[in-house]
Amino acid sequence: MKTKPNKSLKKSGLGLIRRNSTAWLLLLPSVLLFYFFVWRPIGIGFMYSFFKLQNYVPTQFVGFDNYREVVTDMLFVKTLTNSFKYVLWSFVIGFVPPILFAVMINEIVHMNGFIKFSIYFPQIVPVVAAALIWYFLYLPGESGVLNILLGKLGLPANDWLQNANQTIPLIIIMMTWQGCGGSMILYLASLQGINQELYEAAKMDGAGVIRRFECVTFPAIFPIVLLQFVRQIIGVFQVMIEPMTLTDGGPNNASVSLNLQGFKYAFQNFQPERALALGVITFIILIVVTCFYFRLQKKLGE
């Protein structure tokens, strides 16, 4: 015996759509843009990574051959290691300064707005322009700005980006200078939402500055710290423009990252299928990191 659909449910569903028609219309442009510029390219890239491409057109299904070629390439281990080095150095150099600046600005009364603007300003500088500024700062020889300053102090010139051991930390310093302001604003917004009575109570109990930070400030901003932790991994792991502009992956591939190597596969070596396979591998790594974040957040919320 066939059952007829529940008309009341059907009407309620249509009524729900009608009632929220304005919201759907407002969302539609964003959804379409997201589909055409994010979801669709990801889907096509994943599909094409299993084909041989001729002029970016699939010609032959090769299965996992493209992935095998990428993984067995001598540069793969180097680029993967470098990408993790970028992430590690970003935490050593760049994770704490935004928190310190946010705490400092939250405590300052005079010239608060000027200091906030000064720290945030590098965030609005285009990445290539910022990289070129730091390129001239790091320029080796006597013409480099930093080497000129060292000469004034009577110190020998440094190789800077030409030294393979210094390249990644120096690039991270530039990235920290540019990205610190955005993270600082998030931390500052979280700090300004803390109930001031908690600080007053801590002061009455004899808590000093460090103790107040441990007991009041850090627990309050911990969700933002955790979010920034994962955002920093995802953002830094995909680094490309900075090493491409400053070093082109050198010296001796010491600063080449996964995304930069993918760019070279696609536009220098004309091997787009390898670039797509490497992009999928990077995507999977980042998905694993994101899943770990949600699992950790769920556990901490219990």
mmCIF file of C-alpha atoms in Angstrom:
data_model
loop_
_atom_site.group_PDB
_atom_site.id
_atom_site.type_symbol
_atom_site.label_atom_id
_atom_site.label_comp_id
_atom_site.label_asym_id
_atom_site.label_seq_id
_atom_site.Cartn_x
_atom_site.Cartn_y
_atom_site.Cartn_z
ATOM 1 C CA MET A 1 0.000 0.000 0.000
ATOM 2 C CA LYS A 2 1.470 3.361 -1.093
ATOM 3 C CA THR A 3 1.636 6.153 1.420
ATOM 4 C CA LYS A 4 0.871 9.692 0.369
ATOM 5 C CA PRO A 5 3.312 12.404 1.357
ATOM 6 C CA ASN A 6 2.359 14.374 4.390
ATOM 7 C CA LYS A 7 0.896 17.602 2.992
ATOM 8 C CA SER A 8 1.440 19.456 6.224
ATOM 9 C CA LEU A 9 5.166 18.654 6.140
ATOM 10 C CA LYS A 10 5.349 19.634 2.490
ATOM 11 C CA LYS A 11 3.551 22.898 3.164
ATOM 12 C CA SER A 12 5.727 23.631 6.169
ATOM 13 C CA GLY A 13 8.877 23.065 4.058
ATOM 14 C CA LEU A 14 7.666 25.355 1.301
ATOM 15 C CA GLY A 15 6.534 27.872 3.887
ATOM 16 C CA LEU A 16 9.985 27.781 5.509
ATOM 17 C CA ILE A 17 11.639 28.524 2.148
ATOM 18 C CA ARG A 18 9.188 31.350 1.436
ATOM 19 C CA ARG A 19 9.708 32.882 4.867
ATOM 20 C CA ASN A 20 13.487 32.801 4.405
ATOM 21 C CA SER A 21 13.498 33.764 0.724
ATOM 22 C CA THR A 22 15.313 37.043 1.439
ATOM 23 C CA ALA A 23 18.079 35.219 3.302
ATOM 24 C CA TRP A 24 18.436 32.685 0.454
ATOM 25 C CA LEU A 25 18.696 35.508 -2.095
ATOM 26 C CA LEU A 26 21.388 37.208 -0.009
ATOM 27 C CA LEU A 27 23.326 33.949 0.259
ATOM 28 C CA LEU A 28 22.998 33.016 -3.418
ATOM 29 C CA PRO A 29 25.819 35.259 -4.814
ATOM 30 C CA SER A 30 28.262 33.993 -2.174
ATOM 31 C CA VAL A 31 27.280 30.369 -2.774
ATOM 32 C CA LEU A 32 27.680 30.756 -6.551
ATOM 33 C CA LEU A 33 31.065 32.463 -6.187
ATOM 34 C CA PHE A 34 32.190 29.793 -3.733
ATOM 35 C CA TYR A 35 31.045 27.053 -6.124
ATOM 36 C CA PHE A 36 32.719 28.453 -9.246
ATOM 37 C CA PHE A 37 35.958 29.622 -7.610
ATOM 38 C CA VAL A 38 36.465 27.070 -4.791
ATOM 39 C CA TRP A 39 34.397 23.876 -4.914
ATOM 40 C CA ARG A 40 34.428 23.394 -8.693
ATOM 41 C CA PRO A 41 38.211 23.978 -9.128
ATOM 42 C CA ILE A 42 38.926 21.608 -6.218
ATOM 43 C CA GLY A 43 36.708 18.908 -7.748
ATOM 44 C CA ILE A 44 38.156 19.329 -11.249
ATOM 45 C CA GLY A 45 41.718 19.411 -9.901
ATOM 46 C CA PHE A 46 41.150 16.216 -7.924
ATOM 47 C CA MET A 47 39.678 14.489 -11.004
ATOM 48 C CA TYR A 48 42.383 15.680 -13.407
ATOM 49 C CA SER A 49 45.139 14.507 -11.048
ATOM 50 C CA PHE A 50 44.411 10.948 -12.260
ATOM 51 C CA PHE A 51 44.947 11.834 -15.941
ATOM 52 C CA LYS A 52 47.744 12.743 -18.290
ATOM 53 C CA LEU A 53 47.130 16.304 -19.494
ATOM 54 C CA GLN A 54 47.889 17.872 -22.843
ATOM 55 C CA ASN A 55 47.522 21.664 -22.785
ATOM 56 C CA TYR A 56 45.574 21.250 -19.515
ATOM 57 C CA VAL A 57 43.120 18.874 -21.231
ATOM 58 C CA PRO A 58 42.866 15.267 -19.944
ATOM 59 C CA THR A 59 43.989 12.767 -22.588
ATOM 60 C CA GLN A 60 44.653 9.483 -20.775
ATOM 61 C CA PHE A 61 43.618 7.970 -17.446
ATOM 62 C CA VAL A 62 46.766 6.913 -15.558
ATOM 63 C CA GLY A 63 45.392 6.217 -12.068
ATOM 64 C CA PHE A 64 47.915 6.943 -9.331
ATOM 65 C CA ASP A 65 50.903 7.323 -11.681
ATOM 66 C CA ASN A 66 51.019 11.101 -11.199
ATOM 67 C CA TYR A 67 51.085 10.659 -7.423
ATOM 68 C CA ARG A 68 53.801 8.027 -7.740
ATOM 69 C CA GLU A 69 55.930 10.368 -9.854
ATOM 70 C CA VAL A 70 55.508 13.199 -7.340
ATOM 71 C CA VAL A 71 56.303 11.086 -4.274
ATOM 72 C CA THR A 72 59.346 9.439 -5.894
ATOM 73 C CA ASP A 73 60.717 12.797 -7.061
ATOM 74 C CA MET A 74 63.891 13.608 -5.113
ATOM 75 C CA LEU A 75 62.508 17.060 -4.296
ATOM 76 C CA PHE A 76 59.315 15.778 -2.647
ATOM 77 C CA VAL A 77 60.901 14.891 0.704
ATOM 78 C CA LYS A 78 62.806 18.194 0.653
ATOM 79 C CA THR A 79 59.704 20.285 -0.057
ATOM 80 C CA LEU A 80 57.627 18.407 2.519
ATOM 81 C CA THR A 81 60.355 18.839 5.143
ATOM 82 C CA ASN A 82 60.686 22.531 4.294
ATOM 83 C CA SER A 83 56.927 23.051 4.636
ATOM 84 C CA PHE A 84 57.012 21.580 8.140
ATOM 85 C CA LYS A 85 60.074 23.731 8.924
ATOM 86 C CA TYR A 86 58.102 26.814 7.895
ATOM 87 C CA VAL A 87 55.319 25.811 10.305
ATOM 88 C CA LEU A 88 57.753 25.036 13.139
ATOM 89 C CA TRP A 89 59.655 28.306 12.758
ATOM 90 C CA SER A 90 56.381 30.227 12.509
ATOM 91 C CA PHE A 91 55.494 29.021 16.008
ATOM 92 C CA VAL A 92 58.982 29.750 17.385
ATOM 93 C CA ILE A 93 59.131 33.256 15.897
ATOM 94 C CA GLY A 94 55.605 34.374 15.095
ATOM 95 C CA PHE A 95 53.072 32.854 17.475
ATOM 96 C CA VAL A 96 53.765 34.804 20.675
ATOM 97 C CA PRO A 97 54.258 38.425 19.370
ATOM 98 C CA PRO A 98 50.567 38.995 18.444
ATOM 99 C CA ILE A 99 49.524 37.962 21.961
ATOM 100 C CA LEU A 100 52.115 40.250 23.573
ATOM 101 C CA PHE A 101 51.116 43.200 21.367
ATOM 102 C CA ALA A 102 47.432 42.626 22.143
ATOM 103 C CA VAL A 103 48.085 42.551 25.903
ATOM 104 C CA MET A 104 50.284 45.656 25.625
ATOM 105 C CA ILE A 105 47.703 47.642 23.635
ATOM 106 C CA ASN A 106 44.939 46.527 25.988
ATOM 107 C CA GLU A 107 46.883 48.041 28.900
ATOM 108 C CA ILE A 108 48.057 51.247 27.187
ATOM 109 C CA VAL A 109 45.924 54.361 27.669
ATOM 110 C CA HIS A 110 47.771 56.999 25.607
ATOM 111 C CA MET A 111 48.465 56.699 21.837
ATOM 112 C CA ASN A 112 46.542 53.421 21.787
ATOM 113 C CA GLY A 113 45.108 54.003 18.311
ATOM 114 C CA PHE A 114 48.457 55.018 16.755
ATOM 115 C CA ILE A 115 50.248 51.951 18.112
ATOM 116 C CA LYS A 116 47.409 49.709 16.966
ATOM 117 C CA PHE A 117 47.569 51.202 13.454
ATOM 118 C CA SER A 118 51.377 50.922 13.321
ATOM 119 C CA ILE A 119 51.277 47.212 14.116
ATOM 120 C CA TYR A 120 48.330 46.506 11.810
ATOM 121 C CA PHE A 121 49.600 48.568 8.824
ATOM 122 C CA PRO A 122 51.880 45.834 7.344
ATOM 123 C CA GLN A 123 48.779 43.617 7.068
ATOM 124 C CA ILE A 124 47.377 45.837 4.294
ATOM 125 C CA VAL A 125 50.646 45.942 2.308
ATOM 126 C CA PRO A 126 50.487 43.577 -0.722
ATOM 127 C CA VAL A 127 52.522 40.420 -0.152
ATOM 128 C CA VAL A 128 54.792 40.944 -3.174
ATOM 129 C CA ALA A 129 55.501 44.554 -2.168
ATOM 130 C CA ALA A 130 56.324 43.473 1.394
ATOM 131 C CA ALA A 131 58.580 40.692 0.095
ATOM 132 C CA LEU A 132 60.447 43.154 -2.147
ATOM 133 C CA ILE A 133 60.995 45.499 0.813
ATOM 134 C CA TRP A 134 62.528 42.666 2.823
ATOM 135 C CA TYR A 135 64.499 41.475 -0.213
ATOM 136 C CA PHE A 136 66.418 44.778 -0.210
ATOM 137 C CA LEU A 137 66.815 44.565 3.566
ATOM 138 C CA TYR A 138 68.321 41.061 3.235
ATOM 139 C CA LEU A 139 70.397 41.869 0.141
ATOM 140 C CA PRO A 140 73.871 40.308 0.538
ATOM 141 C CA GLY A 141 77.011 42.335 0.115
ATOM 142 C CA GLU A 142 77.625 45.944 1.079
ATOM 143 C CA SER A 143 74.518 47.294 -0.664
ATOM 144 C CA GLY A 144 72.027 45.474 1.594
ATOM 145 C CA VAL A 145 70.286 47.665 4.180
ATOM 146 C CA LEU A 146 70.965 45.318 7.099
ATOM 147 C CA ASN A 147 74.579 44.874 6.026
ATOM 148 C CA ILE A 148 74.994 48.668 5.857
ATOM 149 C CA LEU A 149 73.757 48.861 9.467
ATOM 150 C CA LEU A 150 76.140 46.059 10.469
ATOM 151 C CA GLY A 151 78.979 47.955 8.791
ATOM 152 C CA LYS A 152 78.122 51.080 10.802
ATOM 153 C CA LEU A 153 78.455 48.969 13.945
ATOM 154 C CA GLY A 154 81.783 47.563 12.789
ATOM 155 C CA LEU A 155 80.380 44.074 12.244
ATOM 156 C CA PRO A 156 81.028 41.867 9.178
ATOM 157 C CA ALA A 157 78.396 41.559 6.443
ATOM 158 C CA ASN A 158 76.001 38.599 6.577
ATOM 159 C CA ASP A 159 74.892 36.346 3.701
ATOM 160 C CA TRP A 160 71.282 36.433 4.954
ATOM 161 C CA LEU A 161 69.078 34.607 2.414
ATOM 162 C CA GLN A 162 72.133 33.094 0.702
ATOM 163 C CA ASN A 163 72.768 31.005 3.811
ATOM 164 C CA ALA A 164 70.659 27.826 3.635
ATOM 165 C CA ASN A 165 70.460 27.556 7.431
ATOM 166 C CA GLN A 166 69.044 31.084 7.782
ATOM 167 C CA THR A 167 66.662 31.234 4.813
ATOM 168 C CA ILE A 168 63.461 29.816 6.311
ATOM 169 C CA PRO A 169 63.717 31.689 9.668
ATOM 170 C CA LEU A 170 64.368 34.966 7.792
ATOM 171 C CA ILE A 171 61.339 34.424 5.552
ATOM 172 C CA ILE A 172 59.243 33.687 8.654
ATOM 173 C CA ILE A 173 60.425 36.968 10.231
ATOM 174 C CA MET A 174 59.093 38.800 7.173
ATOM 175 C CA MET A 175 55.792 36.861 7.332
ATOM 176 C CA THR A 176 55.474 37.611 11.059
ATOM 177 C CA TRP A 177 56.038 41.325 10.425
ATOM 178 C CA GLN A 178 53.246 41.335 7.860
ATOM 179 C CA GLY A 179 50.734 38.979 9.500
ATOM 180 C CA CYS A 180 51.129 39.940 13.160
ATOM 181 C CA GLY A 181 48.536 42.743 13.012
ATOM 182 C CA GLY A 182 45.614 40.567 11.921
ATOM 183 C CA SER A 183 46.173 38.050 14.713
ATOM 184 C CA MET A 184 46.686 40.865 17.210
ATOM 185 C CA ILE A 185 43.237 42.326 16.410
ATOM 186 C CA LEU A 186 41.582 38.968 17.138
ATOM 187 C CA TYR A 187 43.388 38.617 20.451
ATOM 188 C CA LEU A 188 42.627 42.239 21.356
ATOM 189 C CA ALA A 189 38.905 41.746 20.697
ATOM 190 C CA SER A 190 38.968 38.692 22.948
ATOM 191 C CA LEU A 191 40.843 40.583 25.683
ATOM 192 C CA GLN A 192 38.397 43.481 25.649
ATOM 193 C CA GLY A 193 35.556 41.036 26.244
ATOM 194 C CA ILE A 194 36.997 39.883 29.588
ATOM 195 C CA ASN A 195 35.078 40.985 32.641
ATOM 196 C CA GLN A 196 37.258 43.550 34.469
ATOM 197 C CA GLU A 197 35.881 42.407 37.807
ATOM 198 C CA LEU A 198 37.935 39.236 37.419
ATOM 199 C CA TYR A 199 41.138 41.308 37.286
ATOM 200 C CA GLU A 200 40.052 43.336 40.314
ATOM 201 C CA ALA A 201 39.336 40.160 42.259
ATOM 202 C CA ALA A 202 42.739 38.751 41.280
ATOM 203 C CA LYS A 203 44.461 41.971 42.412
ATOM 204 C CA MET A 204 42.658 41.804 45.763
ATOM 205 C CA ASP A 205 43.986 38.251 46.171
ATOM 206 C CA GLY A 206 47.521 39.568 45.629
ATOM 207 C CA ALA A 207 48.024 38.248 42.097
ATOM 208 C CA GLY A 208 50.783 39.976 40.124
ATOM 209 C CA VAL A 209 50.886 40.640 36.384
ATOM 210 C CA ILE A 210 52.108 37.152 35.444
ATOM 211 C CA ARG A 211 49.692 35.449 37.811
ATOM 212 C CA ARG A 212 46.757 37.484 36.425
ATOM 213 C CA PHE A 213 47.756 36.499 32.902
ATOM 214 C CA GLU A 214 47.880 32.808 33.879
ATOM 215 C CA CYS A 215 44.613 32.773 35.829
ATOM 216 C CA VAL A 216 42.428 35.323 33.988
ATOM 217 C CA THR A 217 43.806 36.408 30.615
ATOM 218 C CA PHE A 218 45.019 33.143 29.104
ATOM 219 C CA PRO A 219 41.925 31.036 29.971
ATOM 220 C CA ALA A 220 39.729 33.759 28.436
ATOM 221 C CA ILE A 221 41.659 33.940 25.141
ATOM 222 C CA PHE A 222 42.435 30.203 24.926
ATOM 223 C CA PRO A 223 39.729 29.463 22.294
ATOM 224 C CA ILE A 224 41.228 32.164 20.041
ATOM 225 C CA VAL A 225 44.740 30.822 20.728
ATOM 226 C CA LEU A 226 43.618 27.355 19.652
ATOM 227 C CA LEU A 227 41.922 28.735 16.544
ATOM 228 C CA GLN A 228 45.006 30.768 15.607
ATOM 229 C CA PHE A 229 47.187 27.712 16.205
ATOM 230 C CA VAL A 230 45.350 25.753 13.514
ATOM 231 C CA ARG A 231 44.963 28.760 11.187
ATOM 232 C CA GLN A 232 48.700 29.340 11.386
ATOM 233 C CA ILE A 233 49.474 25.724 10.486
ATOM 234 C CA ILE A 234 47.105 25.852 7.497
ATOM 235 C CA GLY A 235 48.285 29.288 6.337
ATOM 236 C CA VAL A 236 52.037 28.773 6.724
ATOM 237 C CA PHE A 237 51.951 25.241 5.300
ATOM 238 C CA GLN A 238 50.683 26.768 2.020
ATOM 239 C CA VAL A 239 53.424 29.416 1.838
ATOM 240 C CA MET A 240 54.416 30.225 -1.752
ATOM 241 C CA ILE A 241 54.640 33.918 -2.677
ATOM 242 C CA GLU A 242 57.195 34.856 0.001
ATOM 243 C CA PRO A 243 59.866 32.241 -0.887
ATOM 244 C CA MET A 244 59.132 32.674 -4.612
ATOM 245 C CA THR A 245 59.765 36.443 -4.385
ATOM 246 C CA LEU A 246 62.674 36.378 -1.943
ATOM 247 C CA THR A 247 64.651 33.283 -2.991
ATOM 248 C CA ASP A 248 62.776 31.363 -5.720
ATOM 249 C CA GLY A 249 63.185 28.348 -3.452
ATOM 250 C CA GLY A 250 66.956 28.675 -3.098
ATOM 251 C CA PRO A 251 69.656 28.416 -2.184
ATOM 252 C CA ASN A 252 69.886 24.775 -3.247
ATOM 253 C CA ASN A 253 66.120 24.279 -2.719
ATOM 254 C CA ALA A 254 66.568 25.190 0.961
ATOM 255 C CA SER A 255 63.375 27.285 0.995
ATOM 256 C CA VAL A 256 61.188 25.602 -1.641
ATOM 257 C CA SER A 257 57.737 24.676 -0.253
ATOM 258 C CA LEU A 258 55.036 22.286 -1.462
ATOM 259 C CA ASN A 259 52.989 25.066 -3.069
ATOM 260 C CA LEU A 260 56.033 26.661 -4.682
ATOM 261 C CA GLN A 261 57.058 23.292 -6.102
ATOM 262 C CA GLY A 262 53.508 22.849 -7.428
ATOM 263 C CA PHE A 263 53.795 26.257 -9.116
ATOM 264 C CA LYS A 264 57.088 25.199 -10.713
ATOM 265 C CA TYR A 265 55.571 21.923 -11.918
ATOM 266 C CA ALA A 266 52.675 23.763 -13.560
ATOM 267 C CA PHE A 267 54.278 26.889 -15.033
ATOM 268 C CA GLN A 268 58.010 26.190 -15.337
ATOM 269 C CA ASN A 269 58.240 22.453 -16.047
ATOM 270 C CA PHE A 270 54.839 22.318 -17.811
ATOM 271 C CA GLN A 271 53.740 19.235 -15.853
ATOM 272 C CA PRO A 272 50.255 20.284 -14.654
ATOM 273 C CA GLU A 273 49.268 16.727 -13.731
ATOM 274 C CA ARG A 274 52.121 16.613 -11.206
ATOM 275 C CA ALA A 275 51.101 20.022 -9.863
ATOM 276 C CA LEU A 276 47.533 18.776 -9.351
ATOM 277 C CA ALA A 277 48.697 15.576 -7.649
ATOM 278 C CA LEU A 278 50.931 17.579 -5.313
ATOM 279 C CA GLY A 279 48.041 19.950 -4.608
ATOM 280 C CA VAL A 280 45.797 17.023 -3.648
ATOM 281 C CA ILE A 281 48.492 15.656 -1.309
ATOM 282 C CA THR A 282 48.766 19.090 0.345
ATOM 283 C CA PHE A 283 44.970 19.295 0.581
ATOM 284 C CA ILE A 284 44.785 15.888 2.316
ATOM 285 C CA ILE A 285 47.463 16.901 4.846
ATOM 286 C CA LEU A 286 45.531 20.077 5.676
ATOM 287 C CA ILE A 287 42.254 18.135 5.974
ATOM 288 C CA VAL A 288 43.925 15.859 8.538
ATOM 289 C CA VAL A 289 45.122 18.926 10.505
ATOM 290 C CA THR A 290 41.624 20.452 10.390
ATOM 291 C CA CYS A 291 40.000 17.215 11.600
ATOM 292 C CA PHE A 292 42.528 17.086 14.434
ATOM 293 C CA TYR A 293 41.550 20.659 15.376
ATOM 294 C CA PHE A 294 37.815 19.864 15.493
ATOM 295 C CA ARG A 295 38.494 16.714 17.514
ATOM 296 C CA LEU A 296 40.663 18.651 19.969
ATOM 297 C CA GLN A 297 38.089 21.428 20.233
ATOM 298 C CA LYS A 298 35.337 18.900 20.933
ATOM 299 C CA LYS A 299 37.418 17.179 23.624
ATOM 300 C CA LEU A 300 38.260 20.492 25.307
ATOM 301 C CA GLY A 301 34.598 21.510 25.211
ATOM 302 C CA GLU A 302 33.459 18.388 27.066
#
